[in-house]
Coordinates of C-alpha atoms in Angstrom, one line a residue:
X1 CA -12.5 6.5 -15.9
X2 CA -12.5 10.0 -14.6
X3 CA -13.1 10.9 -11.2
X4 CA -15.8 13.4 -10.5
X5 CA -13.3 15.5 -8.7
X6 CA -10.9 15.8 -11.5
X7 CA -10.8 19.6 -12.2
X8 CA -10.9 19.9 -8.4
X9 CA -8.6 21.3 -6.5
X10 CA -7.5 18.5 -3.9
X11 CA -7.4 18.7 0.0
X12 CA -3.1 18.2 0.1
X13 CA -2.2 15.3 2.8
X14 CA 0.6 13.5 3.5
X15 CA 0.7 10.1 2.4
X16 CA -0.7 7.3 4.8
X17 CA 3.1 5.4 4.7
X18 CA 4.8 8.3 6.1
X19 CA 1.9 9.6 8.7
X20 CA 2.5 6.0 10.1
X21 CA 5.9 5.8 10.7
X22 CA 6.1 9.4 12.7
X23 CA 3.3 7.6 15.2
X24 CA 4.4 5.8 18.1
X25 CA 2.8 2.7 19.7
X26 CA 0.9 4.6 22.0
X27 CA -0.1 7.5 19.8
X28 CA -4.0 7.7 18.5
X29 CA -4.4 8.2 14.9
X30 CA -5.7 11.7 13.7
X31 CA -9.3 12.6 14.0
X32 CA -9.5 12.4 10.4
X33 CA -8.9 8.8 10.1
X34 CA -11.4 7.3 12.8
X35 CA -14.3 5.8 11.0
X36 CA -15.6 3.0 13.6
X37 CA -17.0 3.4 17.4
X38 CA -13.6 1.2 18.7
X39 CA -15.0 -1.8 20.5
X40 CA -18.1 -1.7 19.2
X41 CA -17.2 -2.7 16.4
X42 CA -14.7 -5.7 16.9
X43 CA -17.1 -8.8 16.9
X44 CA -15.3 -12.2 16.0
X45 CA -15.3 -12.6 12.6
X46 CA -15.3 -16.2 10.7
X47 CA -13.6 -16.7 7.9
X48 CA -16.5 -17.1 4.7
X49 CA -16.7 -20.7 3.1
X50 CA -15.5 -18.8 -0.3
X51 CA -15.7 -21.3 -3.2
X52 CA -12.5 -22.3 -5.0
X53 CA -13.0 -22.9 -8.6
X54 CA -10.6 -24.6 -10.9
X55 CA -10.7 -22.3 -13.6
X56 CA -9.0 -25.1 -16.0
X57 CA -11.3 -27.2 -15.6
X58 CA -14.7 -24.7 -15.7
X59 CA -13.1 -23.7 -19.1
X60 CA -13.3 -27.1 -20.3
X61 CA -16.5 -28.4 -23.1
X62 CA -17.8 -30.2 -19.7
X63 CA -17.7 -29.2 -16.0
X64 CA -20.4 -29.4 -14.5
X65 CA -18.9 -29.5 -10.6
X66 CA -17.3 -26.5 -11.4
X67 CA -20.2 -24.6 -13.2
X68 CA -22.1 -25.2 -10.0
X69 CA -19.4 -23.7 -7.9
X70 CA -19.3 -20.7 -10.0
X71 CA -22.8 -20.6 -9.7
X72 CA -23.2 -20.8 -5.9
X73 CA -20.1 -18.1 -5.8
X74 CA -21.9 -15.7 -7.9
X75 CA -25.4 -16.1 -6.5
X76 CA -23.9 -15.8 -3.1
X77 CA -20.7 -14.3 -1.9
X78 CA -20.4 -12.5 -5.2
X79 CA -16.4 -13.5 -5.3
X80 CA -14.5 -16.5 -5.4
X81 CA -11.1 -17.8 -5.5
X82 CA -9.4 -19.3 -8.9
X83 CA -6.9 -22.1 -9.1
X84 CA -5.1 -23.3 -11.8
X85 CA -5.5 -20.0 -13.6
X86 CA -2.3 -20.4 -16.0
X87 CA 0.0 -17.6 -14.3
X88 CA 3.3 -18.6 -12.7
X89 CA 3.5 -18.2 -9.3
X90 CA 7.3 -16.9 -10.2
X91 CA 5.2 -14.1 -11.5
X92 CA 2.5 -13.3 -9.1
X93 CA 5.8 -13.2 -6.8
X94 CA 7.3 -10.7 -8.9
X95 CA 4.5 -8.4 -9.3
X96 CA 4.2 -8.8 -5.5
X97 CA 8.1 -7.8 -5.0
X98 CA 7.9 -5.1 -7.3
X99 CA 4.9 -3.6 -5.5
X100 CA 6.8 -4.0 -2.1
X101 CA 10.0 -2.3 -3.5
X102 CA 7.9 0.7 -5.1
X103 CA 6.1 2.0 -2.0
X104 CA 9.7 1.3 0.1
X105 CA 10.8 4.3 -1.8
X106 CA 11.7 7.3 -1.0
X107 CA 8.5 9.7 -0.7
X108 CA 10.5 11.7 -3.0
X109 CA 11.2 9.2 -5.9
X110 CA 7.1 8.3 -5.4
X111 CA 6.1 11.5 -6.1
X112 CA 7.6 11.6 -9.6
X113 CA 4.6 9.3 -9.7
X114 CA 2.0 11.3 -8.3
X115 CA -1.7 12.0 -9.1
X116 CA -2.0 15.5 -8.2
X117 CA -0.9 17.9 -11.0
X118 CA 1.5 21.2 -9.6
X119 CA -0.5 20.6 -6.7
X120 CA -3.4 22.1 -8.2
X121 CA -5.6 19.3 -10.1
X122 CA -6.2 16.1 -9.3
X123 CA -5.9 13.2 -11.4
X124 CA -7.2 9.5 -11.3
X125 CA -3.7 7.8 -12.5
X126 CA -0.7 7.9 -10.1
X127 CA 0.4 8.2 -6.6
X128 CA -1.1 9.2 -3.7
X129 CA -4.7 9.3 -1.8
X130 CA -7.6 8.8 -3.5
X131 CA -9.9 11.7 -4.4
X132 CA -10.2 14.1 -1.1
X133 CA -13.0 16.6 -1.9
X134 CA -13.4 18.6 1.3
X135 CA -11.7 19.0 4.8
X136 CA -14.1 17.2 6.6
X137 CA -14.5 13.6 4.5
X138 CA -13.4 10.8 6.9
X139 CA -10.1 8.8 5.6
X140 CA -8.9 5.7 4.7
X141 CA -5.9 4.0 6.3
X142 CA -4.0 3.2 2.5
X143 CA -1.9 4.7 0.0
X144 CA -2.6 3.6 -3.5
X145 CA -1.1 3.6 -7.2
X146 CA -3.4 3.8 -9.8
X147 CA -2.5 2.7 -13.2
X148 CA -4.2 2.9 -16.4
X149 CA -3.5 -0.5 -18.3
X150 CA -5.8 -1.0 -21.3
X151 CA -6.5 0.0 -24.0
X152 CA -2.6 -0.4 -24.1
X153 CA -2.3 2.5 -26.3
X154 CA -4.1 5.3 -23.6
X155 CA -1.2 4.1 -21.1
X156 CA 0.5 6.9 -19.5
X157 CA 4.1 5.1 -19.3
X158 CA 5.1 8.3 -16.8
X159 CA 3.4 7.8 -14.3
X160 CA 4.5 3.8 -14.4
X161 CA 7.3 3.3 -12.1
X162 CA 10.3 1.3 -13.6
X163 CA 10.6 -1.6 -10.9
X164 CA 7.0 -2.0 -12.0
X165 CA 7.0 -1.8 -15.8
X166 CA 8.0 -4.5 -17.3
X167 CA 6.0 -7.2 -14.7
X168 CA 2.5 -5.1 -15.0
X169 CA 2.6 -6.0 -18.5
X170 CA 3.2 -9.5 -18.3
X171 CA 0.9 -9.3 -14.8
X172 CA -2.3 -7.5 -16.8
X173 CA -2.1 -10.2 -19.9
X174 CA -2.4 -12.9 -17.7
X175 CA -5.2 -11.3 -15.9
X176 CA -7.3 -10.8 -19.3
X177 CA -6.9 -14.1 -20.3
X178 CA -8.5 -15.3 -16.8
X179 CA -11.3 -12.6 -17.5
X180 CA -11.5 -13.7 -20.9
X181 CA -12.0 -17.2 -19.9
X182 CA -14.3 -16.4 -17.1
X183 CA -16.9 -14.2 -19.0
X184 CA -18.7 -16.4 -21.5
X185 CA -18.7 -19.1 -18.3
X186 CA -21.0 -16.5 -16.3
X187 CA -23.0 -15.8 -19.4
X188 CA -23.9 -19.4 -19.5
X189 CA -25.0 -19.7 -16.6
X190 CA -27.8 -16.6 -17.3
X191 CA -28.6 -19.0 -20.4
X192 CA -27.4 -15.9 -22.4
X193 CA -24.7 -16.1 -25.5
X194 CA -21.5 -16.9 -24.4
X195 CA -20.2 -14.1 -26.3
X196 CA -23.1 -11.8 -24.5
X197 CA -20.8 -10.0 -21.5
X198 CA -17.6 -10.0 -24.3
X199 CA -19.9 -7.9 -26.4
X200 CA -21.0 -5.9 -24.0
X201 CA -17.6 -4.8 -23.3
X202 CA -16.9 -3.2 -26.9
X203 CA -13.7 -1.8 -28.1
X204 CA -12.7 0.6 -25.7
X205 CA -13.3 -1.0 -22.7
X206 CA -11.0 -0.1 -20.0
X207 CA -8.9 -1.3 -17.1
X208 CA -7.2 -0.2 -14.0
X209 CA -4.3 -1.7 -12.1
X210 CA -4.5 -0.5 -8.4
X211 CA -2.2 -1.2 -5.8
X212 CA -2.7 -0.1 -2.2
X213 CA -0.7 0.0 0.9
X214 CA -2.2 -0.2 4.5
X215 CA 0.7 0.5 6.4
X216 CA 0.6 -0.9 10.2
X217 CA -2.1 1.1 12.4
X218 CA -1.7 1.8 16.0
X219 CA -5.4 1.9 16.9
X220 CA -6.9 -0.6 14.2
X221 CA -10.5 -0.6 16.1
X222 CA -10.8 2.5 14.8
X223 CA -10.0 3.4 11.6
X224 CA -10.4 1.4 8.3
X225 CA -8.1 0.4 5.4
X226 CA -10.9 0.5 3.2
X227 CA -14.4 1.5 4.4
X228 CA -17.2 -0.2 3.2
X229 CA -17.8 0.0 -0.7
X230 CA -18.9 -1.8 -4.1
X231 CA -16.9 -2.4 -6.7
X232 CA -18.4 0.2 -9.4
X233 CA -16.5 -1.9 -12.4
X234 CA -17.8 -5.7 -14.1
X235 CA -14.8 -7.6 -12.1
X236 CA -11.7 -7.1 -10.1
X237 CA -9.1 -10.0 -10.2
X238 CA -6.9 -9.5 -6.4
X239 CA -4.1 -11.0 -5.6
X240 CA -3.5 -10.1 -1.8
X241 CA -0.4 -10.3 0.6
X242 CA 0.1 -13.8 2.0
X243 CA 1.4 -12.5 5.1
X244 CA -1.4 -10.4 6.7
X245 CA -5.4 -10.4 5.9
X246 CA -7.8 -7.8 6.3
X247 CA -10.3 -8.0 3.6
X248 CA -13.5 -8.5 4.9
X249 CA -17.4 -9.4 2.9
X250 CA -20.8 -8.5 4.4
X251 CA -23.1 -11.2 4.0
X252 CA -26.7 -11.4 5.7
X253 CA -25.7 -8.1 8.2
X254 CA -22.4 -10.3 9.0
X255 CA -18.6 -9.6 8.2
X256 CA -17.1 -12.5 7.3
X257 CA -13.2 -12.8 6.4
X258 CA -11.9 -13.2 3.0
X259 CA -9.5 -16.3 3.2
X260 CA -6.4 -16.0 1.0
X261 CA -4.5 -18.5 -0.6
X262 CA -1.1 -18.1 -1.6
X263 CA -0.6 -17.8 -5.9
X264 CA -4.3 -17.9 -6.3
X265 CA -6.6 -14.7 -7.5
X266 CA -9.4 -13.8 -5.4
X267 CA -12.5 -12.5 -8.1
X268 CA -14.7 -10.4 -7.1
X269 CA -18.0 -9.3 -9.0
X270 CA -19.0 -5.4 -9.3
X271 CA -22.4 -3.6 -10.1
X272 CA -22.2 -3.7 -14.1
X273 CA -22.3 -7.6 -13.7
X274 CA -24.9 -6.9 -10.8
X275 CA -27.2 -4.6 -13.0
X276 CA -26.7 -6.8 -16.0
X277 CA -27.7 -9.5 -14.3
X278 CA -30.9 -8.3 -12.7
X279 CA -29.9 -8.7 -9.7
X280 CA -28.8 -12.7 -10.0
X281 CA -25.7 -11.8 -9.6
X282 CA -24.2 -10.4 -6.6
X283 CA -21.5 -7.2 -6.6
X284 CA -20.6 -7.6 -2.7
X285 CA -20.2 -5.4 -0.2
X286 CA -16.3 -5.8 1.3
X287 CA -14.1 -3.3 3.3
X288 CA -10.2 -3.7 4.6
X289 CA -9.8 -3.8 8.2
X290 CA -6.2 -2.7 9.5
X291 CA -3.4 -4.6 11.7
X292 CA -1.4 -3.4 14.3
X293 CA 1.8 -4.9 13.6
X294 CA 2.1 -5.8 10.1
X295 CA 1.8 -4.1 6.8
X296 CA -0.1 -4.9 4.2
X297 CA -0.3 -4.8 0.1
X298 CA -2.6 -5.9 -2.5
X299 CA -2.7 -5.6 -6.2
X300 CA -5.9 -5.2 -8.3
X301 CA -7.2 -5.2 -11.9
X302 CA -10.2 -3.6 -12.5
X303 CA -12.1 -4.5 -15.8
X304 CA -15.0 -1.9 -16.9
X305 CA -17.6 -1.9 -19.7
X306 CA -16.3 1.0 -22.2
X307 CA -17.4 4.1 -20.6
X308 CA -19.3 5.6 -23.4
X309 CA -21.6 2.2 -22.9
X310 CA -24.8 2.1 -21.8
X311 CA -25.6 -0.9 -19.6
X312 CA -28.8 -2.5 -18.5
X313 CA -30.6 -6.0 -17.7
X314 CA -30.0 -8.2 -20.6
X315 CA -33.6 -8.6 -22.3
X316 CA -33.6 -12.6 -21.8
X317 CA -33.7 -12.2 -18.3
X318 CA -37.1 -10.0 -17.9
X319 CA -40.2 -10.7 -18.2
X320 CA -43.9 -10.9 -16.3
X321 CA -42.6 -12.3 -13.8
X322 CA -39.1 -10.4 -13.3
X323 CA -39.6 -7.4 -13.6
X324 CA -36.4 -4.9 -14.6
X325 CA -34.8 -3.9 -11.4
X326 CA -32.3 -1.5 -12.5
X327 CA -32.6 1.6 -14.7
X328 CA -30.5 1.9 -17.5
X329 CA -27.3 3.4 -17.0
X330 CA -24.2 5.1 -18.6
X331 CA -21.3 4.2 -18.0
X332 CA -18.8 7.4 -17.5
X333 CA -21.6 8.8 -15.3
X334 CA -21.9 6.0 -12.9
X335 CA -17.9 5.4 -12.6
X336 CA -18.1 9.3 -11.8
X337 CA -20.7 8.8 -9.4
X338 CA -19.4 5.6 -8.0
X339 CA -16.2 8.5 -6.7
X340 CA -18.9 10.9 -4.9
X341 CA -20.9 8.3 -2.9
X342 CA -17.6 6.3 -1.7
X343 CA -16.3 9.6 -0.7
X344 CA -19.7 10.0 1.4
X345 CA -19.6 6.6 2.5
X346 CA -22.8 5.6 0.3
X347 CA -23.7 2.8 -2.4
X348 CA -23.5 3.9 -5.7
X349 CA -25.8 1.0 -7.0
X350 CA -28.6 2.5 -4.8
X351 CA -29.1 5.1 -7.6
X352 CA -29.8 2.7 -10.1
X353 CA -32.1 0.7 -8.9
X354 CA -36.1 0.9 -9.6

């Protein structure tokens, strides 16, 4: 994936981490940052009745109980939470740690890391903020690390940090065995091939690791961690800190929170799956809401449809009766737009529907 802004020159600001620790408790955060009307915008939230599927058992010839959770979690929330999902908790505490001892850092030693190029260019992999394209786009509360992680031979070791090396690999394995195990169970459920999604993916499809850092925020009810967004990808497998929530799904003109479990992966859908789906399936709106006190991390994999794909509804699923909603799209061109409309605050999906 390449962002539409990569032969930009980027707007140059410090990192999020470092902004926060030169505020004191009483200080506002810049003008830059506040994206929400303060009280306004603090209604009670309520934690969503997220489904938690047993990804063992889905996997096996028969389970129906769990099909049917998988169905209601893909037809509604558009993410669920997976148990049993073969990875060692000693790992998922590992990649955790690791994550935690990279952004402690020095700012120096991260910036050996870092996604802008002589200060000139920037570049999706690395360390830093995301894509900045002009001086007056409103900001997210986060750092993030953004690591390219398959195909395993376009990895850009570099730019991997050594406390991080050795558990991303062992980390990102595990994670494609769940999405391995996961795709030809949603396929079933459209009454398509199991092998229909897997195909779909072809040979060079691609996947990011992202971590992100949302340091502790002195005026939370205004700013976000993450504003409002789609996933632009097929899936994301999270894991989240244990300590501290914040992610948040819109359902119905609601914001419900995202419960977390510790050692399980929270899985959400994006718009390939969406657009694939006709529309059966959902890619949910979700956004990260900031604490006052606490820090907090997360680590993501996100798994993409090779970008020189084209993607549309799969032909079973349309007829006289259900209609196409979604236009055919490529790939590279809606990962690039997927960077503009974010930055804008907009839904990239918007453009592909009919």
């Amino acid at each position: 994936m390449e962002s539409a802004g990569g032969e930009a020159r980027p707007v140059l600001l410090p990192p999020v981490q470092e902004l926060a620790g030169q505020l004191g408790a009483a200080d506002d955060v810049p003008a830059r940052y506040v994206a929400r009307a303060g009280n306004d915008d603090l209604k009670a939230t309520v934690t969503a009745p997220v489904p938690v599927i047993d990804l063992a058992r889905l996997c096996q010839p028969v389970a129906d109980d769990e099909a049917s959770k998988l169905r209601l979690a893909l037809e509604s929330w558009g993410l669920f939470l997976v148990t049993n999902h073969g990875m060692e908790a000693s790992l998922m505490n590992a990649m955790m740690d690791a994550s935690r001892e990279f952004f402690r850092q020095p700012l120096q030693e991260k910036q050996k890391h870092s996604n802008t190029i002589d200060g000139k260019r920037f570049q999706l992999e690395g360390y830093g903020n995301d894509w900045v394209p002009s001086e007056d786009q409103v900001l997210d509360w986060t750092d993030r690390l953004y690591l390219n992680v398959e195909p395993e031979e376009d990895r850009k070791l570099d730019l991997w940090p050594t406390c991080l090396r050795d558990v991303l690999h062992d980390f990102t394995t595990k994670c494609t065995r769940v999405k391995d195990c996961l795709l030809p169970e949603m396929a079933k459920l459209l009454e398509l091939d199991d092998d229909y999604f897997i195909d779909q993916f072809g040979g060079k499809a691609d996947a990011y690791a992202r971590f992100r850092y949302y340091p502790p925020c002195t005026r939370p009810d205004l700013v976000f961690g993450l504003k409002p967004h789609s996933d632009g990808t097929f899936v994301t497998l999270l894991m989240v800190d244990n300590s501290v929530g914040g992610l948040q799904v819109l359902e119905d003109g609601v914001w419900y929170d995202v419960p977390t479990r510790p050692h399980t992966l929270l899985i959400n859908l994006g718009d390939q799956i969406e657009i694939m789906s006709n529309g059966i399936f959902k890619s949910p709106v979700h956004r990260v809401v900031t604490n006052a006190e606490k820090e907090r991390l997360s680590v993501a994999l996100f798994y993409s449809i090779d970008p020189e794909r084209e993607i549309r509804p799969a032909d079973k699923l349309i007829d006289e009766n259900h209609p196409a909603l979604y236009k055919k799209v490529k790939i590279k061109e809606y990962i690039a737009g997927l960077y503009e409309h974010v930055a804008r605050g907009e839904m990239v999906i918007e453009t592909a529907k009919i």
